[in-house]
Tab-separated table of C-alpha atoms in Angstrom:
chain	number	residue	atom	x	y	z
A	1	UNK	CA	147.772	85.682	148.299
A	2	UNK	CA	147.626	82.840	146.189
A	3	UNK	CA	144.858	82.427	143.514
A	4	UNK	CA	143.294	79.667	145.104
A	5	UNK	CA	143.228	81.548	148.286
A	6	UNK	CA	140.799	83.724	146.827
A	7	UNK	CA	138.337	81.901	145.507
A	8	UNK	CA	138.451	79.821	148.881
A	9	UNK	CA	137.372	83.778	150.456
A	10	UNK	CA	134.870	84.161	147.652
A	11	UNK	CA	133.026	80.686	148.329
A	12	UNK	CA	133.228	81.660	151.888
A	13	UNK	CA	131.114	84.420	151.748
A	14	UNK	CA	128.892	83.552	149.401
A	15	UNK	CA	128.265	80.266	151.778
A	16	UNK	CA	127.844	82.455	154.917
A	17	UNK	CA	125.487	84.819	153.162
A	18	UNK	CA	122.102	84.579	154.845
A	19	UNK	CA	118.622	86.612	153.173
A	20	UNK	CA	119.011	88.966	155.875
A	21	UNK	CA	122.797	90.136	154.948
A	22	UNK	CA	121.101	90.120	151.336
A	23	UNK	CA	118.019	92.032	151.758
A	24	UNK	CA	119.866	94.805	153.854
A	25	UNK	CA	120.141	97.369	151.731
A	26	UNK	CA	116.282	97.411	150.731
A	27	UNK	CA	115.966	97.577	155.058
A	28	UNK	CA	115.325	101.318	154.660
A	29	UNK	CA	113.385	101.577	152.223
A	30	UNK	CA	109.193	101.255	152.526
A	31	UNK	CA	107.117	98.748	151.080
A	32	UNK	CA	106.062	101.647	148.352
A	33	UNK	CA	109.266	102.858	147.699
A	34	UNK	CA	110.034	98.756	146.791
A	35	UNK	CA	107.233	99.025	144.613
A	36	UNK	CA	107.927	101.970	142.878
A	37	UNK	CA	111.484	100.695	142.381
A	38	UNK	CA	110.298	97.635	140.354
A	39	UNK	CA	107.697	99.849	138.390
A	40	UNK	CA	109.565	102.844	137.629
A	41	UNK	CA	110.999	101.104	134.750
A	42	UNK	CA	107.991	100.065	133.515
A	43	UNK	CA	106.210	103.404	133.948
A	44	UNK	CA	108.925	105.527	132.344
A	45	UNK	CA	108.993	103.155	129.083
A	46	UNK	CA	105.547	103.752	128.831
A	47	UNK	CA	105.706	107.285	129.369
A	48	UNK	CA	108.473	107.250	126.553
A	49	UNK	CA	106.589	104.832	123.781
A	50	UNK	CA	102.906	105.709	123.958
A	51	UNK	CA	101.953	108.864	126.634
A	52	UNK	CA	104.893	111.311	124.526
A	53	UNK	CA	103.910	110.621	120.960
A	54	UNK	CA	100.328	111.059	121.899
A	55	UNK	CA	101.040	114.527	123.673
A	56	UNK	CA	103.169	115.158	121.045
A	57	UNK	CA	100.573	114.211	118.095
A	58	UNK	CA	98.124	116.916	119.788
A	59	UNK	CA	100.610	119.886	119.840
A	60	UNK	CA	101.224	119.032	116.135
A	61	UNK	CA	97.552	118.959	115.647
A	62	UNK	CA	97.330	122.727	116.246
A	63	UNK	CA	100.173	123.673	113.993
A	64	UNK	CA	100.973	124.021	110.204
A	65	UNK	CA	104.101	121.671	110.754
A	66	UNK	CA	105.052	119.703	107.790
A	67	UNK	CA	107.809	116.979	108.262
A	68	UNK	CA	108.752	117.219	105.054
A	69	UNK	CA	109.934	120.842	105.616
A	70	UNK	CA	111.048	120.403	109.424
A	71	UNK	CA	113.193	123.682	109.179
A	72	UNK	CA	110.295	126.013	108.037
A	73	UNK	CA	108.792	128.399	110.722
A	74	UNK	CA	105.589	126.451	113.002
A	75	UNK	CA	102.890	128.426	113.578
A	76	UNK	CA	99.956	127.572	115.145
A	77	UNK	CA	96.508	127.095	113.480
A	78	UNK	CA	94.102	126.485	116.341
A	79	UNK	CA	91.237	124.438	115.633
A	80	UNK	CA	91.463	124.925	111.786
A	81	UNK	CA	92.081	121.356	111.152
A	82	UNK	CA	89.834	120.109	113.081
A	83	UNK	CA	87.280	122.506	111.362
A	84	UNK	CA	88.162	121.142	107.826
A	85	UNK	CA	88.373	117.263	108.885
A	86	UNK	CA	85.214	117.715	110.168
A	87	UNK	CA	83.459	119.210	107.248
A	88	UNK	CA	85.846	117.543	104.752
A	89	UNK	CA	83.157	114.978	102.391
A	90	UNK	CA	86.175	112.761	101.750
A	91	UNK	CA	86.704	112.305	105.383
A	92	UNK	CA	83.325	111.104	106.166
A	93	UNK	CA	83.373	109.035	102.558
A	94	UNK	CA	86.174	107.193	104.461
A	95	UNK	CA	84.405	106.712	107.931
A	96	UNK	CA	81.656	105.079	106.243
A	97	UNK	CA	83.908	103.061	104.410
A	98	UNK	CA	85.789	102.014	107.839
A	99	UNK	CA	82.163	101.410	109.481
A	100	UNK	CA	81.434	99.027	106.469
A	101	UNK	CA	84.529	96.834	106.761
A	102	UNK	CA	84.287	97.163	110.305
A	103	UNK	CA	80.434	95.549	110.820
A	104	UNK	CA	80.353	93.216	108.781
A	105	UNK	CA	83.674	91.274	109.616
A	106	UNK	CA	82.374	91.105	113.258
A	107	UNK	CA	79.077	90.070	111.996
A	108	UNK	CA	81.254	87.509	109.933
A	109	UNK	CA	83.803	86.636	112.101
A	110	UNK	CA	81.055	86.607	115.131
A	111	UNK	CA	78.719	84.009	113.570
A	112	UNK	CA	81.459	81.706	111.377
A	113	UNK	CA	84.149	81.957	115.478
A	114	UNK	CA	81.427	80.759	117.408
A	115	UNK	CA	79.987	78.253	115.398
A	116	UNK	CA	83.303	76.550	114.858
A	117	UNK	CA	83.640	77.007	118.725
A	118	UNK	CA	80.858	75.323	119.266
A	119	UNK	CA	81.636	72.526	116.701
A	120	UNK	CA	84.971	72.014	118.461
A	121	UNK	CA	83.361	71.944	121.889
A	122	UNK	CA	82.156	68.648	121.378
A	123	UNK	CA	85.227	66.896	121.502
A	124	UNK	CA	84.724	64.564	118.448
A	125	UNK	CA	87.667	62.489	116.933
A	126	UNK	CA	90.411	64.441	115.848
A	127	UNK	CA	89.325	67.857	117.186
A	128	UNK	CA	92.606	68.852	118.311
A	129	UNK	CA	93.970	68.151	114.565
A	130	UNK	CA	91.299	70.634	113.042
A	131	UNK	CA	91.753	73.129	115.333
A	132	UNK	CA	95.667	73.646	114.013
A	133	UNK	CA	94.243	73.617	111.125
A	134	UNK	CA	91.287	76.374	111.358
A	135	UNK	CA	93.913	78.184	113.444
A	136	UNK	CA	96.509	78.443	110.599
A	137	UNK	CA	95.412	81.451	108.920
A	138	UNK	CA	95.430	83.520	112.210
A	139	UNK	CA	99.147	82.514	112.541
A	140	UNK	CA	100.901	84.092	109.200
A	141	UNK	CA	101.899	87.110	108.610
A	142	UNK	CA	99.233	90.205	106.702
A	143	UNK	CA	102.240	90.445	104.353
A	144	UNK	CA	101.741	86.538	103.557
A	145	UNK	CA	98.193	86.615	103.640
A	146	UNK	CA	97.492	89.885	101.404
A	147	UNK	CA	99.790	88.531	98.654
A	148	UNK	CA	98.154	84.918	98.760
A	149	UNK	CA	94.973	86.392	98.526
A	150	UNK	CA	96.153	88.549	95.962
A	151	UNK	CA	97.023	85.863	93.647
A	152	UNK	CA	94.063	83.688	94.398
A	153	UNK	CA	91.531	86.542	93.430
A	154	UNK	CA	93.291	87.026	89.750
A	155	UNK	CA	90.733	86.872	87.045
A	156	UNK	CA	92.488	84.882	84.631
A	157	UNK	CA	95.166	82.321	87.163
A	158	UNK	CA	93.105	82.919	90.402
A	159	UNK	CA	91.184	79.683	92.301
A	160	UNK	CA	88.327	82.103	93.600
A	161	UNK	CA	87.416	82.908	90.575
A	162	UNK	CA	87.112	79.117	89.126
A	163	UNK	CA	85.683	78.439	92.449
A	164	UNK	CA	82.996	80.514	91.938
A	165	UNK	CA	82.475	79.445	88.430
A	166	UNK	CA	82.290	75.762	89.909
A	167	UNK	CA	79.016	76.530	92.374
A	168	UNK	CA	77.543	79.431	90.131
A	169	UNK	CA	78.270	78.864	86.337
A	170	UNK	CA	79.560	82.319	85.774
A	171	UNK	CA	82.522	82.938	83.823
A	172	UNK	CA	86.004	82.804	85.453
A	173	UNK	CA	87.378	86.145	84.049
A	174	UNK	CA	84.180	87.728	83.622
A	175	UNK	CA	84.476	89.347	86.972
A	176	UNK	CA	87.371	91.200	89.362
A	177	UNK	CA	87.349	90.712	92.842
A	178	UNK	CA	89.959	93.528	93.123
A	179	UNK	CA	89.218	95.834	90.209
A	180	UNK	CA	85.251	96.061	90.658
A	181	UNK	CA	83.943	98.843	92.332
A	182	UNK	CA	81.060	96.388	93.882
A	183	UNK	CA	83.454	93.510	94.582
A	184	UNK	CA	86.304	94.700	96.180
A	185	UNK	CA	85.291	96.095	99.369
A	186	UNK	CA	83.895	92.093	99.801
A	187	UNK	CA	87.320	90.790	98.637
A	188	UNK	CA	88.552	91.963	101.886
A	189	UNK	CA	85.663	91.285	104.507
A	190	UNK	CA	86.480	87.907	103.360
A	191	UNK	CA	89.911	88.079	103.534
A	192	UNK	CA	89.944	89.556	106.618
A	193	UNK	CA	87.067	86.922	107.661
A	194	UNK	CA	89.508	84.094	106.738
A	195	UNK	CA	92.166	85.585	109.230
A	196	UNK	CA	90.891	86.442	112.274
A	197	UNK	CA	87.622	84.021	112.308
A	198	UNK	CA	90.196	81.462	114.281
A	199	UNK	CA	90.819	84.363	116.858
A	200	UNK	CA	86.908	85.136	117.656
A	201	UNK	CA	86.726	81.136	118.020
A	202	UNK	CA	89.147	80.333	120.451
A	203	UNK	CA	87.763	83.120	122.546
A	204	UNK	CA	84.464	82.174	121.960
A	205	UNK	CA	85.748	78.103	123.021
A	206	UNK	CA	87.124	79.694	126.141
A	207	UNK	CA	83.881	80.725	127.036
A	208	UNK	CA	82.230	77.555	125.969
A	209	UNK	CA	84.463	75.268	128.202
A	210	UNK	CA	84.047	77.406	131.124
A	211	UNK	CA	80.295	76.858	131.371
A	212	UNK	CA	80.352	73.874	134.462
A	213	UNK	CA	79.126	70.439	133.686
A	214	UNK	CA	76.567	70.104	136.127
A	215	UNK	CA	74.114	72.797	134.610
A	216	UNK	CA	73.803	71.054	131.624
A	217	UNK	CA	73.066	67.680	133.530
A	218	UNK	CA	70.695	69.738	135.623
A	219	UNK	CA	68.977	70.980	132.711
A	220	UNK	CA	68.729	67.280	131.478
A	221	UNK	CA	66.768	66.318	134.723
A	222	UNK	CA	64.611	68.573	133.546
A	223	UNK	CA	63.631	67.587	130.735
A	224	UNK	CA	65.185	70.677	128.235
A	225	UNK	CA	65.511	69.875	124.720
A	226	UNK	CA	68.862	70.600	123.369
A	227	UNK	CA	67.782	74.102	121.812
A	228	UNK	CA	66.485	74.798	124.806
A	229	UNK	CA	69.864	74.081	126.464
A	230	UNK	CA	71.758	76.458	123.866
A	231	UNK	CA	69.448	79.213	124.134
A	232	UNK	CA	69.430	79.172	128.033
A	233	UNK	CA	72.727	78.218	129.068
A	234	UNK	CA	75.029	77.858	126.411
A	235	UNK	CA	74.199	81.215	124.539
A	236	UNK	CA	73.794	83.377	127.769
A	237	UNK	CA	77.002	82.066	129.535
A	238	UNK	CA	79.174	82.486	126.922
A	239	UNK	CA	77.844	85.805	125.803
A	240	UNK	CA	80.562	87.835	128.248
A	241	UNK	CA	83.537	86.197	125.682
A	242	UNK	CA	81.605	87.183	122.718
A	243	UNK	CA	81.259	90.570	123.424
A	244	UNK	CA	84.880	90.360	124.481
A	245	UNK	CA	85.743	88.907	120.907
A	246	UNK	CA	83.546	92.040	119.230
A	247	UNK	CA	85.686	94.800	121.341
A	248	UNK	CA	88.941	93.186	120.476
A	249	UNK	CA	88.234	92.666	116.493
A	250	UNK	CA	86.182	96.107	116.675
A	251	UNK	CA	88.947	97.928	117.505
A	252	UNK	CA	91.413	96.315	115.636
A	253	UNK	CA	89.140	96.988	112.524
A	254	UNK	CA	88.124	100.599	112.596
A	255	UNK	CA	92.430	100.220	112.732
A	256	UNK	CA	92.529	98.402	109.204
A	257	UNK	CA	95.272	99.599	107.232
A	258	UNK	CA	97.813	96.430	106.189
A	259	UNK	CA	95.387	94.297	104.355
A	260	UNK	CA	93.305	96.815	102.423
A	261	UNK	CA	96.847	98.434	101.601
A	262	UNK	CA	98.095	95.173	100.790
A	263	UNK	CA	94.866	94.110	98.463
A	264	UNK	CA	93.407	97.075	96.867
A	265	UNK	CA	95.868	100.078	98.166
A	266	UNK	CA	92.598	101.659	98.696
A	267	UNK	CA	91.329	101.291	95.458
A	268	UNK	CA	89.532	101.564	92.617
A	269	UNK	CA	89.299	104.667	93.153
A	270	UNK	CA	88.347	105.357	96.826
A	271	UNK	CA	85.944	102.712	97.038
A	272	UNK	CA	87.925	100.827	99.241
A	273	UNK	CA	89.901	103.720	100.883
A	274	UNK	CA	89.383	103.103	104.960
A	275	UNK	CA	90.202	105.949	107.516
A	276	UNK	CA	93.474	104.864	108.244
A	277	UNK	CA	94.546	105.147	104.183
A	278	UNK	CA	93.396	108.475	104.148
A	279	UNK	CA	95.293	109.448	107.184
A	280	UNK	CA	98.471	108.014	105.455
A	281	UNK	CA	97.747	109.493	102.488
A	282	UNK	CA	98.125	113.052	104.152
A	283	UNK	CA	100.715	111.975	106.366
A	284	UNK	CA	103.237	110.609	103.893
A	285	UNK	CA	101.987	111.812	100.301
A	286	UNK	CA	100.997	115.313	101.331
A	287	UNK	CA	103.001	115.968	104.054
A	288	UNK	CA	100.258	117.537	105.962
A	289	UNK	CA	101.477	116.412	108.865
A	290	UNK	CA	99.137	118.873	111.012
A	291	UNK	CA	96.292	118.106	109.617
A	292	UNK	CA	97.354	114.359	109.788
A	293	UNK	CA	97.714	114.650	113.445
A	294	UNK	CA	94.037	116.346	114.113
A	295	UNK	CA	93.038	113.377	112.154
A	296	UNK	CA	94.774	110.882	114.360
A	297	UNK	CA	93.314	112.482	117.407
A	298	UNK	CA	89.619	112.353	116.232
A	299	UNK	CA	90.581	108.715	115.440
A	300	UNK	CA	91.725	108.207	118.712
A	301	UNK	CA	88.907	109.946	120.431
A	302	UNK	CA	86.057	108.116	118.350
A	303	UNK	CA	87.419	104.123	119.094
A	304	UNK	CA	88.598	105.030	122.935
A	305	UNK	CA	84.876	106.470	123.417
A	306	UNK	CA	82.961	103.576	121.567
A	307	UNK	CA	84.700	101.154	123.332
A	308	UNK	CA	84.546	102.854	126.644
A	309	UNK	CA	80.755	102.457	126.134
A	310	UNK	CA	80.670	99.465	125.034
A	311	UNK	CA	83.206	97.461	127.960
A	312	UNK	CA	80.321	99.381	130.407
A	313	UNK	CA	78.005	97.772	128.344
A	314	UNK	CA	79.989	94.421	128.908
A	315	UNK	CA	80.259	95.023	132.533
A	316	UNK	CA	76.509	95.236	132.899
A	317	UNK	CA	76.218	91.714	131.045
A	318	UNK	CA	78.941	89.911	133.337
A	319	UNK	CA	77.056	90.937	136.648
A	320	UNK	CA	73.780	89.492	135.948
């Protein structure tokens, strides 16, 4: 049989195939069984990347396991970490820290995203250019951002610091954003505020463009001043996205680790040491890997409980 013989076969029966000869051998299998075939995959990757290491994290949260020692003898410890995070005054030192951070750049970030939402909303000329723009900081990378910042907050070479000196008088290297125990937990609210302000807006315009046209020129027939429109349409209606902008820049807060590591590494001293530097700190300077772990788990416990409450609390706003 020649070689253009069978390719003439192979065209043949690739012509005469119909989606019945195709889909034969799914014939005996259930509609479920389909569906588990597609996301069986999908399940077992999960199970592998995030359901293991978590199961794993809490039988390593009961033992004295080090990883810097993996051949030495693990014994279990019960609840003892748990016991001595709990109590532990640097622990709590650091939750209050993480709180700070984590209130006031959504109080930031809340205010500054919907404002410029709202400012974009009205469609003046050249919108569309100044959005890129405002949106540029949210698309570099932590690594870019913490070392730009870094260099603009130096005392002696640094812009903030003339900036400052511009609107207030005060002497450019009379102050450290950085290397003041007052300043430098504000040196990154506003970096941070800088970043992710972009990201609270466009969620924040997404709500804002979804309100309908006609309620507005309802509200006109009736006579309702402008602040009257914003404070009962425009502020209720798009409330549902600006909770949904809090939840998603609350949790990634209390998470905080890159840019304070980047910026301050936590200091001076532990004035700017979050949660997530301490937990590092014991992971991968102490090799406490146990008590790391218990750590991690409280961690995990506290933001999957506050934001269960508050998406119930979210709920309850999107079904009035």
């Amino acid at each position: 049989m020649t070689e253009a013989t069978t390719s003439g076969a192979l065209t043949e029966k690739v012509a005469g195939a119909t989606p019945d000869s195709l889909a034969r051998p799914l014939r005996g299998l259930s509609d479920r069984a389909i569906a588990w075939l597609f996301i069986g995959p999908t399940i077992v990757l999960l199970l592998a990347i995030n359901i293991f290491p978590l199961i794993w994290t809490i039988w390593l949260s009961f033992t004295n396991y080090r990883a810097n020692k993996p051949n030495a003898e693990v014994k279990t410890v019960g609840l003892q970490w748990y016991e001595r995070i709990l109590t532990d005054a640097d622990v709590w030192f650091a939750m209050q820290t993480t709180a700070h951070f984590v209130i006031w750049t959504i109080v930031i970030e809340t205010v500054l995203g919907f404002g410029l939402a709202w400012l974009i909303d009205k469609k003046f000329r050249g919108h569309g250019v100044w959005t890129t723009i405002i949106l540029i900081p949210m698309m570099l990378s932590p690594a870019v951002v913490g070392n730009f910042w870094t260099f603009l907050y130096q005392p002696q070479s640094g812009l903030f610091n003339y900036a400052v000196s511009f609107f207030t008088g005060i002497e450019p290297s009379s102050f450290q954003m950085l290397g003041d125990v007052r300043l430098s937990p504000w040196a990154i609210v506003i970096v941070d505020a800088w970043m992710w302000t972009p990201y609270v807006m466009l969620i924040c315009l997404a709500g804002l463009r979804s309100i309908p046209d006609y309620i507005y020129e309802a509200a006109e027939v009736d006579r309702a001043s402008p602040w009257r429109q914003f404070w009962s349409i425009t502020l209720p209606m798009a409330l549902p996205f600006i909770m949904l902008a809090v939840l998603f820049r609350g949790i990634e807060n209390f998470k905080m680790f890159d840019m304070v590591n980047l910026l301050t590494g936590g200091g001076p001293g532990s004035t700017t040491e979050v949660v997530s530097i301490t937990l590092k700190r014991q992971a991968f300077e102490s090799w406490r890997t146990g008590y790391s772990s218990a750590l991690a788990i409280i961690l995990f416990v506290t933001v999957f409980g506050l934001a269960n409450i508050y998406v119930k609390a979210l709920n309850r706003v999107k079904q009035r």
